mmCIF file of C-alpha atoms and ligand atoms in Angstrom:
data_model
loop_
_atom_site.group_PDB
_atom_site.id
_atom_site.type_symbol
_atom_site.label_atom_id
_atom_site.label_comp_id
_atom_site.label_asym_id
_atom_site.label_seq_id
_atom_site.Cartn_x
_atom_site.Cartn_y
_atom_site.Cartn_z
ATOM 1 C CA MET A 16 40.241 78.618 100.057
ATOM 2 C CA ALA A 17 42.904 76.312 98.566
ATOM 3 C CA LYS A 18 42.278 72.823 99.877
ATOM 4 C CA ASP A 19 45.891 72.325 100.960
ATOM 5 C CA LYS A 20 45.507 75.387 103.249
ATOM 6 C CA LEU A 21 42.664 73.765 105.222
ATOM 7 C CA LYS A 22 43.195 72.595 108.797
ATOM 8 C CA PHE A 23 44.032 68.924 109.404
ATOM 9 C CA ASN A 24 40.527 67.530 110.010
ATOM 10 C CA SER A 25 39.214 69.222 106.880
ATOM 11 C CA ARG A 26 42.177 67.943 104.880
ATOM 12 C CA THR A 27 41.331 64.316 105.786
ATOM 13 C CA ILE A 28 38.079 64.890 103.859
ATOM 14 C CA HIS A 29 39.021 67.374 101.159
ATOM 15 C CA GLY A 30 42.834 67.284 100.891
ATOM 16 C CA GLY A 31 43.919 66.862 97.283
ATOM 17 C CA GLN A 32 40.361 65.930 96.273
ATOM 18 C CA GLU A 33 38.192 67.372 93.502
ATOM 19 C CA PRO A 34 34.864 66.026 92.257
ATOM 20 C CA ASP A 35 35.464 63.595 89.402
ATOM 21 C CA LYS A 36 35.869 65.429 86.097
ATOM 22 C CA ALA A 37 33.581 63.129 84.072
ATOM 23 C CA TYR A 38 30.301 63.333 86.039
ATOM 24 C CA GLY A 39 31.143 65.239 89.215
ATOM 25 C CA SER A 40 30.928 62.191 91.465
ATOM 26 C CA VAL A 41 31.943 63.298 94.951
ATOM 27 C CA MET A 42 33.950 60.145 95.629
ATOM 28 C CA PRO A 43 36.451 59.162 92.939
ATOM 29 C CA PRO A 44 35.238 56.263 90.814
ATOM 30 C CA VAL A 45 37.054 52.961 91.243
ATOM 31 C CA TYR A 46 38.837 52.834 87.900
ATOM 32 C CA LEU A 47 38.957 49.085 87.376
ATOM 33 C CA THR A 48 41.148 49.177 84.308
ATOM 34 C CA SER A 49 44.648 48.007 83.565
ATOM 35 C CA THR A 50 45.139 50.231 80.509
ATOM 36 C CA TYR A 51 43.969 53.433 78.774
ATOM 37 C CA ALA A 52 43.190 54.189 75.128
ATOM 38 C CA GLN A 53 45.703 56.270 73.150
ATOM 39 C CA SER A 54 44.701 58.135 69.977
ATOM 40 C CA LYS A 55 48.252 57.771 68.648
ATOM 41 C CA PRO A 56 51.343 56.456 70.461
ATOM 42 C CA GLY A 57 51.977 58.625 73.519
ATOM 43 C CA ALA A 58 48.761 60.667 73.081
ATOM 44 C CA HIS A 59 46.567 59.926 76.093
ATOM 45 C CA LEU A 60 44.678 61.645 78.895
ATOM 46 C CA GLY A 61 47.458 61.299 81.470
ATOM 47 C CA TYR A 62 47.178 57.585 82.101
ATOM 48 C CA GLU A 63 48.859 54.776 80.159
ATOM 49 C CA TYR A 64 48.975 51.636 82.292
ATOM 50 C CA SER A 65 47.729 50.999 85.836
ATOM 51 C CA ARG A 66 51.038 49.764 87.273
ATOM 52 C CA SER A 67 52.382 53.261 86.541
ATOM 53 C CA HIS A 68 49.275 55.275 87.467
ATOM 54 C CA ASN A 69 45.573 54.818 88.086
ATOM 55 C CA PRO A 70 43.146 57.693 88.744
ATOM 56 C CA THR A 71 41.752 56.135 91.956
ATOM 57 C CA ARG A 72 45.294 55.636 93.234
ATOM 58 C CA THR A 73 46.131 59.227 92.262
ATOM 59 C CA ALA A 74 43.203 60.462 94.363
ATOM 60 C CA LEU A 75 44.518 58.481 97.352
ATOM 61 C CA GLU A 76 48.090 59.678 96.802
ATOM 62 C CA GLN A 77 46.922 63.306 96.725
ATOM 63 C CA SER A 78 45.026 62.778 99.972
ATOM 64 C CA LEU A 79 48.066 61.136 101.624
ATOM 65 C CA ALA A 80 50.332 64.011 100.564
ATOM 66 C CA SER A 81 47.861 66.509 101.984
ATOM 67 C CA ILE A 82 47.395 64.903 105.418
ATOM 68 C CA GLU A 83 51.137 64.262 105.865
ATOM 69 C CA SER A 84 52.009 67.854 104.841
ATOM 70 C CA GLY A 85 54.066 66.597 101.893
ATOM 71 C CA ASN A 86 54.268 67.439 98.204
ATOM 72 C CA HIS A 87 54.222 63.899 96.807
ATOM 73 C CA ALA A 88 52.819 60.543 97.938
ATOM 74 C CA LEU A 89 53.149 57.048 96.534
ATOM 75 C CA ALA A 90 50.849 54.158 97.358
ATOM 76 C CA PHE A 91 52.127 50.571 97.524
ATOM 77 C CA ALA A 92 50.581 47.123 97.783
ATOM 78 C CA SER A 93 51.503 46.915 101.491
ATOM 79 C CA GLY A 94 53.497 48.685 104.154
ATOM 80 C CA MET A 95 56.295 46.191 103.507
ATOM 81 C CA ALA A 96 56.323 47.098 99.788
ATOM 82 C CA ALA A 97 56.721 50.763 100.778
ATOM 83 C CA ILE A 98 59.674 49.906 103.048
ATOM 84 C CA ASP A 99 61.141 47.770 100.255
ATOM 85 C CA ALA A 100 61.062 50.785 97.919
ATOM 86 C CA VAL A 101 62.903 52.996 100.429
ATOM 87 C CA ILE A 102 65.727 50.501 100.924
ATOM 88 C CA LYS A 103 66.022 50.077 97.136
ATOM 89 C CA LEU A 104 67.265 53.689 97.066
ATOM 90 C CA LEU A 105 70.481 52.324 98.611
ATOM 91 C CA SER A 106 73.467 50.480 97.120
ATOM 92 C CA PRO A 107 75.622 47.598 98.344
ATOM 93 C CA GLY A 108 77.969 48.853 101.068
ATOM 94 C CA ASP A 109 75.511 51.458 102.340
ATOM 95 C CA GLU A 110 74.554 51.394 106.016
ATOM 96 C CA VAL A 111 71.291 52.089 107.803
ATOM 97 C CA ILE A 112 70.789 52.971 111.454
ATOM 98 C CA SER A 113 67.401 51.793 112.663
ATOM 99 C CA THR A 114 65.412 51.847 115.890
ATOM 100 C CA ASN A 115 66.124 48.650 117.824
ATOM 101 C CA ASP A 116 62.451 48.125 118.651
ATOM 102 C CA LEU A 117 60.430 47.845 115.437
ATOM 103 C CA TYR A 118 57.849 45.768 113.583
ATOM 104 C CA GLY A 119 59.098 42.195 113.125
ATOM 105 C CA GLY A 120 58.468 42.299 109.364
ATOM 106 C CA THR A 121 60.668 45.393 109.011
ATOM 107 C CA TYR A 122 63.452 43.661 110.939
ATOM 108 C CA ARG A 123 62.960 40.617 108.690
ATOM 109 C CA ILE A 124 63.200 42.478 105.361
ATOM 110 C CA PHE A 125 66.270 44.380 106.621
ATOM 111 C CA THR A 126 68.156 41.351 107.948
ATOM 112 C CA LYS A 127 66.889 38.522 105.756
ATOM 113 C CA VAL A 128 66.469 40.281 102.389
ATOM 114 C CA PHE A 129 68.514 43.472 102.063
ATOM 115 C CA ALA A 130 71.473 42.291 104.158
ATOM 116 C CA HIS A 131 72.067 39.745 101.356
ATOM 117 C CA TYR A 132 72.381 42.595 98.867
ATOM 118 C CA GLY A 133 75.192 44.142 100.904
ATOM 119 C CA VAL A 134 73.242 46.764 102.871
ATOM 120 C CA LYS A 135 74.272 46.828 106.532
ATOM 121 C CA PHE A 136 71.788 47.527 109.336
ATOM 122 C CA HIS A 137 72.510 48.701 112.883
ATOM 123 C CA PHE A 138 69.703 48.428 115.439
ATOM 124 C CA VAL A 139 70.197 51.131 118.007
ATOM 125 C CA PRO A 140 68.272 52.469 121.032
ATOM 126 C CA MET A 141 67.525 55.864 119.491
ATOM 127 C CA GLY A 142 66.353 57.444 122.732
ATOM 128 C CA ASP A 143 70.082 58.066 123.253
ATOM 129 C CA ILE A 144 71.324 60.268 120.404
ATOM 130 C CA ASP A 145 74.962 59.481 121.287
ATOM 131 C CA GLU A 146 74.268 55.807 120.526
ATOM 132 C CA VAL A 147 73.092 56.862 117.059
ATOM 133 C CA LYS A 148 76.137 59.111 116.531
ATOM 134 C CA LYS A 149 78.468 56.241 117.451
ATOM 135 C CA HIS A 150 77.202 54.233 114.472
ATOM 136 C CA ILE A 151 77.505 56.980 111.830
ATOM 137 C CA ASN A 152 80.355 56.493 109.374
ATOM 138 C CA ASN A 153 81.090 57.351 105.720
ATOM 139 C CA ASN A 154 78.834 54.547 104.493
ATOM 140 C CA THR A 155 75.790 55.583 106.522
ATOM 141 C CA LYS A 156 72.989 56.749 104.236
ATOM 142 C CA LEU A 157 69.715 56.384 106.107
ATOM 143 C CA LEU A 158 68.223 56.745 109.578
ATOM 144 C CA TRP A 159 65.143 54.518 109.910
ATOM 145 C CA VAL A 160 62.918 55.665 112.764
ATOM 146 C CA GLU A 161 59.770 53.938 113.902
ATOM 147 C CA THR A 162 57.942 56.042 116.497
ATOM 148 C CA PRO A 163 56.114 55.096 118.633
ATOM 149 C CA THR A 164 57.906 51.782 118.278
ATOM 150 C CA ASN A 165 56.142 48.478 117.786
ATOM 151 C CA PRO A 166 55.533 46.994 120.341
ATOM 152 C CA LEU A 167 57.298 48.825 123.201
ATOM 153 C CA MET A 168 55.992 52.341 122.505
ATOM 154 C CA GLN A 169 59.367 54.086 122.696
ATOM 155 C CA VAL A 170 59.077 57.599 121.329
ATOM 156 C CA ILE A 171 62.006 58.849 119.251
ATOM 157 C CA ASP A 172 62.709 62.571 118.913
ATOM 158 C CA ILE A 173 62.125 63.141 115.177
ATOM 159 C CA LYS A 174 63.410 66.734 115.222
ATOM 160 C CA ALA A 175 66.659 65.714 116.934
ATOM 161 C CA MET A 176 67.089 62.897 114.401
ATOM 162 C CA SER A 177 66.448 65.264 111.504
ATOM 163 C CA ILE A 178 69.121 67.674 112.771
ATOM 164 C CA LEU A 179 71.562 64.770 113.085
ATOM 165 C CA ALA A 180 70.603 63.519 109.616
ATOM 166 C CA LYS A 181 71.174 66.941 108.038
ATOM 167 C CA GLU A 182 74.508 67.438 109.803
ATOM 168 C CA ASN A 183 75.690 64.129 108.324
ATOM 169 C CA GLN A 184 73.928 64.283 104.924
ATOM 170 C CA LEU A 185 71.755 61.273 105.749
ATOM 171 C CA MET A 186 68.186 60.608 104.751
ATOM 172 C CA LEU A 187 65.654 60.353 107.562
ATOM 173 C CA ALA A 188 62.687 58.013 107.067
ATOM 174 C CA VAL A 189 59.958 57.758 109.718
ATOM 175 C CA ASP A 190 57.482 54.891 109.974
ATOM 176 C CA ASN A 191 54.443 56.831 111.178
ATOM 177 C CA THR A 192 52.093 53.842 111.309
ATOM 178 C CA PHE A 193 51.444 53.824 115.083
ATOM 179 C CA ALA A 194 50.829 57.555 115.387
ATOM 180 C CA SER A 195 49.093 58.327 112.081
ATOM 181 C CA PRO A 196 49.300 61.912 110.769
ATOM 182 C CA TYR A 197 46.486 62.850 113.175
ATOM 183 C CA LEU A 198 49.026 62.605 116.016
ATOM 184 C CA GLN A 199 52.314 63.519 114.339
ATOM 185 C CA ARG A 200 53.528 64.741 110.964
ATOM 186 C CA PRO A 201 57.219 63.863 110.598
ATOM 187 C CA LEU A 202 57.813 65.948 107.429
ATOM 188 C CA GLU A 203 56.941 69.050 109.483
ATOM 189 C CA LEU A 204 59.687 67.978 111.916
ATOM 190 C CA GLY A 205 62.362 67.626 109.223
ATOM 191 C CA ALA A 206 62.012 64.008 108.043
ATOM 192 C CA ASP A 207 62.656 63.280 104.352
ATOM 193 C CA ILE A 208 60.314 60.309 103.985
ATOM 194 C CA VAL A 209 57.193 59.303 105.908
ATOM 195 C CA MET A 210 56.172 55.683 105.598
ATOM 196 C CA HIS A 211 52.821 54.100 106.489
ATOM 197 C CA SER A 212 51.270 50.745 106.772
ATOM 198 C CA ALA A 213 47.928 52.210 105.667
ATOM 199 C CA THR A 214 46.526 48.799 106.566
ATOM 200 C CA LYS A 215 46.262 50.253 110.092
ATOM 201 C CA TYR A 216 44.827 53.615 111.177
ATOM 202 C CA LEU A 217 44.609 55.176 107.714
ATOM 203 C CA GLY A 218 42.402 52.389 106.363
ATOM 204 C CA GLY A 219 40.962 52.008 109.829
ATOM 205 C CA HIS A 220 38.552 49.117 109.236
ATOM 206 C CA SER A 221 40.795 46.022 108.956
ATOM 207 C CA ASP A 222 39.577 45.444 105.413
ATOM 208 C CA VAL A 223 42.583 46.345 103.258
ATOM 209 C CA VAL A 224 46.387 45.981 103.065
ATOM 210 C CA LEU A 225 48.205 49.012 101.624
ATOM 211 C CA GLY A 226 51.393 51.024 102.138
ATOM 212 C CA ALA A 227 52.446 54.603 101.513
ATOM 213 C CA LEU A 228 55.410 56.947 101.273
ATOM 214 C CA VAL A 229 55.150 60.717 101.463
ATOM 215 C CA VAL A 230 57.984 63.164 100.692
ATOM 216 C CA HIS A 231 58.592 66.868 100.081
ATOM 217 C CA ASP A 232 61.397 66.660 97.583
ATOM 218 C CA SER A 233 60.487 66.183 93.893
ATOM 219 C CA GLU A 234 63.743 64.464 92.956
ATOM 220 C CA LEU A 235 63.318 61.927 95.774
ATOM 221 C CA ALA A 236 59.681 61.440 94.732
ATOM 222 C CA ASN A 237 60.827 60.705 91.164
ATOM 223 C CA ARG A 238 63.377 58.146 92.344
ATOM 224 C CA LEU A 239 60.744 56.410 94.475
ATOM 225 C CA ALA A 240 58.152 56.563 91.670
ATOM 226 C CA PHE A 241 60.695 54.920 89.379
ATOM 227 C CA ILE A 242 61.129 52.068 91.892
ATOM 228 C CA GLN A 243 57.346 51.869 92.438
ATOM 229 C CA ASN A 244 56.771 51.426 88.711
ATOM 230 C CA ALA A 245 59.842 49.251 88.050
ATOM 231 C CA SER A 246 59.136 46.832 90.923
ATOM 232 C CA GLY A 247 55.381 47.037 90.498
ATOM 233 C CA ALA A 248 54.191 46.490 94.084
ATOM 234 C CA VAL A 249 51.201 48.806 93.615
ATOM 235 C CA PRO A 250 47.742 48.614 95.192
ATOM 236 C CA GLY A 251 44.689 47.940 93.075
ATOM 237 C CA PRO A 252 42.063 50.672 92.628
ATOM 238 C CA MET A 253 39.564 49.089 95.032
ATOM 239 C CA ASP A 254 42.171 49.036 97.806
ATOM 240 C CA ALA A 255 43.091 52.655 97.051
ATOM 241 C CA PHE A 256 39.409 53.572 97.309
ATOM 242 C CA LEU A 257 38.992 51.800 100.661
ATOM 243 C CA VAL A 258 41.952 53.631 102.201
ATOM 244 C CA LEU A 259 40.749 56.948 100.806
ATOM 245 C CA ARG A 260 37.355 56.322 102.397
ATOM 246 C CA GLY A 261 39.067 55.377 105.676
ATOM 247 C CA ILE A 262 41.116 58.593 105.725
ATOM 248 C CA LYS A 263 37.944 60.687 105.625
ATOM 249 C CA THR A 264 37.109 59.586 109.193
ATOM 250 C CA LEU A 265 40.690 59.344 110.477
ATOM 251 C CA HIS A 266 40.345 62.321 112.809
ATOM 252 C CA VAL A 267 37.118 61.194 114.501
ATOM 253 C CA ARG A 268 38.353 57.636 114.873
ATOM 254 C CA MET A 269 41.735 58.752 116.248
ATOM 255 C CA GLN A 270 40.073 61.025 118.781
ATOM 256 C CA ARG A 271 38.164 58.026 120.185
ATOM 257 C CA HIS A 272 41.205 55.696 119.940
ATOM 258 C CA CYS A 273 43.093 58.214 122.099
ATOM 259 C CA GLU A 274 40.240 58.589 124.624
ATOM 260 C CA ASN A 275 39.836 54.827 124.967
ATOM 261 C CA GLY A 276 43.607 54.334 125.012
ATOM 262 C CA ARG A 277 43.893 56.700 127.960
ATOM 263 C CA ILE A 278 41.151 54.834 129.864
ATOM 264 C CA VAL A 279 42.555 51.361 129.165
ATOM 265 C CA ALA A 280 46.136 52.426 129.989
ATOM 266 C CA ALA A 281 44.995 53.870 133.335
ATOM 267 C CA PHE A 282 42.989 50.726 134.124
ATOM 268 C CA LEU A 283 45.969 48.461 133.424
ATOM 269 C CA LYS A 284 48.337 50.675 135.390
ATOM 270 C CA GLY A 285 46.042 50.534 138.425
ATOM 271 C CA HIS A 286 45.455 46.776 138.187
ATOM 272 C CA PRO A 287 47.112 44.841 141.043
ATOM 273 C CA GLN A 288 48.125 41.952 138.767
ATOM 274 C CA ILE A 289 49.931 44.076 136.168
ATOM 275 C CA GLN A 290 53.699 44.501 136.385
ATOM 276 C CA LYS A 291 54.334 47.064 133.618
ATOM 277 C CA VAL A 292 52.356 49.103 131.106
ATOM 278 C CA TYR A 293 53.945 50.710 128.023
ATOM 279 C CA TRP A 294 52.053 53.818 126.865
ATOM 280 C CA PRO A 295 53.676 57.198 126.042
ATOM 281 C CA GLY A 296 50.920 59.178 127.768
ATOM 282 C CA PHE A 297 52.131 58.280 131.266
ATOM 283 C CA SER A 298 54.154 61.061 132.879
ATOM 284 C CA ASP A 299 56.699 58.445 134.000
ATOM 285 C CA HIS A 300 57.148 57.034 130.465
ATOM 286 C CA PRO A 301 60.862 57.589 129.687
ATOM 287 C CA ASN A 302 60.042 59.568 126.505
ATOM 288 C CA HIS A 303 56.906 61.331 127.758
ATOM 289 C CA GLU A 304 58.365 64.821 127.291
ATOM 290 C CA VAL A 305 59.307 64.101 123.660
ATOM 291 C CA ALA A 306 55.873 62.553 123.093
ATOM 292 C CA LYS A 307 54.190 65.665 124.516
ATOM 293 C CA THR A 308 56.179 67.880 122.179
ATOM 294 C CA GLN A 309 55.946 65.982 118.904
ATOM 295 C CA MET A 310 52.577 64.218 119.237
ATOM 296 C CA ASP A 311 49.154 65.837 119.590
ATOM 297 C CA ASP A 312 47.913 62.989 121.814
ATOM 298 C CA PHE A 313 49.178 59.542 122.826
ATOM 299 C CA GLY A 314 47.202 57.067 120.742
ATOM 300 C CA GLY A 315 45.523 53.766 121.349
ATOM 301 C CA MET A 316 48.451 51.338 121.262
ATOM 302 C CA ILE A 317 49.385 49.865 124.641
ATOM 303 C CA SER A 318 51.587 46.950 125.696
ATOM 304 C CA PHE A 319 51.718 45.348 129.129
ATOM 305 C CA VAL A 320 53.178 42.493 131.165
ATOM 306 C CA HIS A 321 51.326 40.567 133.898
ATOM 307 C CA LYS A 322 53.060 39.944 137.243
ATOM 308 C CA ASP A 323 53.200 36.319 136.115
ATOM 309 C CA SER A 324 55.324 37.083 133.051
ATOM 310 C CA SER A 325 55.307 33.515 131.727
ATOM 311 C CA LEU A 326 54.438 32.588 128.172
ATOM 312 C CA GLU A 327 51.574 30.435 129.471
ATOM 313 C CA LYS A 328 49.987 33.332 131.381
ATOM 314 C CA ALA A 329 50.217 35.693 128.394
ATOM 315 C CA VAL A 330 48.707 33.069 126.107
ATOM 316 C CA SER A 331 45.912 32.408 128.596
ATOM 317 C CA ILE A 332 45.066 36.138 128.894
ATOM 318 C CA VAL A 333 44.947 36.824 125.155
ATOM 319 C CA SER A 334 42.951 33.648 124.569
ATOM 320 C CA SER A 335 40.271 34.553 127.133
ATOM 321 C CA LEU A 336 39.403 37.997 125.771
ATOM 322 C CA ASN A 337 35.963 38.298 124.149
ATOM 323 C CA VAL A 338 35.549 41.905 123.006
ATOM 324 C CA PHE A 339 39.223 42.231 122.030
ATOM 325 C CA THR A 340 39.944 39.871 119.125
ATOM 326 C CA LEU A 341 43.222 37.960 119.218
ATOM 327 C CA ALA A 342 44.744 38.864 115.856
ATOM 328 C CA GLU A 343 47.729 40.370 114.078
ATOM 329 C CA SER A 344 47.447 44.000 112.979
ATOM 330 C CA LEU A 345 46.177 47.166 114.654
ATOM 331 C CA GLY A 346 44.506 50.487 114.033
ATOM 332 C CA GLY A 347 41.041 49.259 113.072
ATOM 333 C CA VAL A 348 37.801 50.317 114.727
ATOM 334 C CA GLU A 349 37.678 47.005 116.613
ATOM 335 C CA SER A 350 39.985 46.310 119.557
ATOM 336 C CA LEU A 351 42.677 43.706 118.936
ATOM 337 C CA ALA A 352 45.066 41.906 121.258
ATOM 338 C CA GLY A 353 48.328 40.339 120.168
ATOM 339 C CA HIS A 354 51.212 38.341 121.572
ATOM 340 C CA PRO A 355 54.250 39.896 119.849
ATOM 341 C CA ALA A 356 56.738 37.130 120.747
ATOM 342 C CA SER A 357 54.740 34.483 118.884
ATOM 343 C CA MET A 358 52.900 36.664 116.362
ATOM 344 C CA THR A 359 54.050 40.014 114.955
ATOM 345 C CA HIS A 360 57.659 39.744 116.187
ATOM 346 C CA ALA A 361 58.238 35.997 115.833
ATOM 347 C CA SER A 362 60.709 36.657 113.006
ATOM 348 C CA ILE A 363 63.133 38.352 115.455
ATOM 349 C CA PRO A 364 65.453 35.817 117.168
ATOM 350 C CA LYS A 365 64.457 35.325 120.829
ATOM 351 C CA GLU A 366 67.775 36.688 122.220
ATOM 352 C CA GLU A 367 67.471 39.827 120.040
ATOM 353 C CA ARG A 368 63.864 40.586 120.947
ATOM 354 C CA GLU A 369 64.415 39.880 124.656
ATOM 355 C CA LYS A 370 67.333 42.349 124.691
ATOM 356 C CA THR A 371 64.900 45.151 123.836
ATOM 357 C CA GLY A 372 62.104 43.892 126.117
ATOM 358 C CA VAL A 373 59.878 41.929 123.731
ATOM 359 C CA THR A 374 59.582 39.068 126.191
ATOM 360 C CA ASP A 375 57.250 36.057 126.188
ATOM 361 C CA GLY A 376 55.009 37.785 128.749
ATOM 362 C CA LEU A 377 54.395 40.911 126.660
ATOM 363 C CA ILE A 378 50.844 41.528 125.394
ATOM 364 C CA ARG A 379 49.972 44.271 122.869
ATOM 365 C CA LEU A 380 46.595 45.949 122.594
ATOM 366 C CA SER A 381 45.206 48.004 119.753
ATOM 367 C CA VAL A 382 42.410 49.800 121.555
ATOM 368 C CA GLY A 383 39.447 50.302 119.253
ATOM 369 C CA ILE A 384 36.542 52.707 119.359
ATOM 370 C CA GLU A 385 33.972 50.581 121.204
ATOM 371 C CA ASP A 386 32.440 51.723 124.521
ATOM 372 C CA SER A 387 35.354 51.831 126.946
ATOM 373 C CA GLU A 388 33.253 50.168 129.689
ATOM 374 C CA ASP A 389 33.022 47.030 127.549
ATOM 375 C CA LEU A 390 36.769 47.027 126.920
ATOM 376 C CA ILE A 391 37.559 47.401 130.619
ATOM 377 C CA ALA A 392 35.082 44.661 131.590
ATOM 378 C CA ASP A 393 36.657 42.334 129.026
ATOM 379 C CA LEU A 394 40.177 42.996 130.285
ATOM 380 C CA ALA A 395 39.040 42.636 133.907
ATOM 381 C CA GLN A 396 37.583 39.190 133.289
ATOM 382 C CA ALA A 397 40.592 38.023 131.264
ATOM 383 C CA LEU A 398 43.018 39.187 133.976
ATOM 384 C CA GLY A 399 40.894 37.384 136.587
HETATM 385 O O1 LIG B 30 51.390 44.786 107.041
HETATM 386 P P1 LIG B 30 51.897 45.873 106.116
HETATM 387 O O2 LIG B 30 50.844 46.777 105.589
HETATM 388 O O3 LIG B 30 52.799 45.336 105.055
HETATM 389 O O4 LIG B 30 52.785 46.856 107.046
HETATM 390 C C1 LIG B 30 53.973 46.459 107.679
HETATM 391 C C2 LIG B 30 54.214 47.298 108.908
HETATM 392 C C3 LIG B 30 55.112 48.339 108.845
HETATM 393 N N1 LIG B 30 55.373 49.126 109.915
HETATM 394 C C4 LIG B 30 54.740 48.932 111.085
HETATM 395 C C5 LIG B 30 55.038 49.822 112.245
HETATM 396 C C6 LIG B 30 53.810 47.897 111.221
HETATM 397 O O5 LIG B 30 53.203 47.741 112.410
HETATM 398 C C7 LIG B 30 53.539 47.041 110.115
HETATM 399 C C8 LIG B 30 52.600 45.898 110.207
HETATM 400 N N2 LIG B 30 52.325 45.520 111.519
HETATM 401 C C9 LIG B 30 51.506 44.487 111.895
HETATM 402 C C10 LIG B 30 50.870 43.676 111.039
HETATM 403 C C11 LIG B 30 51.371 44.315 113.358
HETATM 404 O O6 LIG B 30 50.429 43.645 113.818
HETATM 405 O O7 LIG B 30 52.200 44.887 114.087
#
C-alpha cells in the first residue's frame, strides 16, 4: 500500500519515509554536512548545499507533508522563522487579518517587524465572521488564524474562514501548533498554508526548536522554498532528526495529552477557588460546537483564573507547583505551567492583551503525559 494512503497513526511512523538508500538504515542518518561533492559543475546526487536542502531535513519535510495531508512541507529554524517566511510573501501596502488572541511572539513580529515594512495587521475576534468581513478590503491578502488560540483557547472555524478566503481571493494560513495534526488538519478544511511551532507537540520532548509550513499548491511551495533558501532560517540536521523521531509517537502522546487534559480541566472547573477555565472540550465553551466538528479531541492546553485574580495570586500558584514546571513553551511530555502576562505574552501591551482577556490572573497549563493523579495532587496543593 502506498505510504501516503495509510491512516493517520501509521503515517506518523511511515509517512514519506523509506529506508535509507545507502545501507537501509530504518531511521534516516543525520547528514552532518554543509556541502555535497559534484563530479562537474551542477552534476550531483540531488543535494548541493545544506541551506538549500539536506537529506535529514528532506525526510522530516516528507513526514510533515504526510501527517498534515499536504503535498509539500518546509522546515525552518523555529516557528517564528516559519511565520516570517509566510509574511515575506506579502508586499508593502498589503493587509493581514489575524486572530486577536495569539502567541505573543507572532503579535511581536507582525507589529514590531513587518509593520515597519508597510504591511498592515488587523487583530480581530474571528469567532464572529462579520467582524472579519468588515476588515476585508482591496489590500487584504492573508487571513492568519491561530486555533485553538494561545492562551485563551478560542476555536476558529477553519472551513468558514477558507470559504471567506476563497470568495475574496485571500490566502488562509493556520497556525496548528496547539492542536497538532493529530487533532486537526487545516489543509483538509481548505487552508492554503499550515504553520507549526514543531518545538511543541511535533517534537514533543522539549529538546528542540523548529518550525514548519505545509501546503498543497506547488507554486506556493516554490515561493516559500525560495524565501526559505534566500533568508536561510533552516534547521540543522540533528534538529530535523529529533522532530522526525518525535512525530513517530505523536499519536500516542496526543491521546494521553487529551485524556489528562480532560481530567485536569474537569478538576479545575469543579474547584471552589477557580473563577474560570478555558478549554474547548467543555460543552459551555463558546466555540465547543466548532471544536467538536473540526477537531478529533480537545487537547491538553488549558488556561484558568483563580477567584483571587491578582497578579500576586497567579505568581504564587505557578511558583508553588512541583510536578508542573514553571516554564515557557508547551506540548512536551512533561507538564508545564506558564503566566502569559509576564512570560509568553509580555510583548503585547497590557491594554491590548487585557482587551482579549489575557489578564494578570491568567495561568496557562500544558498538561503532559504523567499520571493524572500526580498532576491533580500538585494542582490541589498549589491552589491550597
Ligand atoms: O518558539 P517557536 O518555535 O519559534 O514558535 C513560535 C510559536 C508560534 N505559534 C504558536 C501558537 C506558539 O505557541 C509559538 C511559541 N509559543 C511558546 C513558546 C509559548 O510558550 O506559547
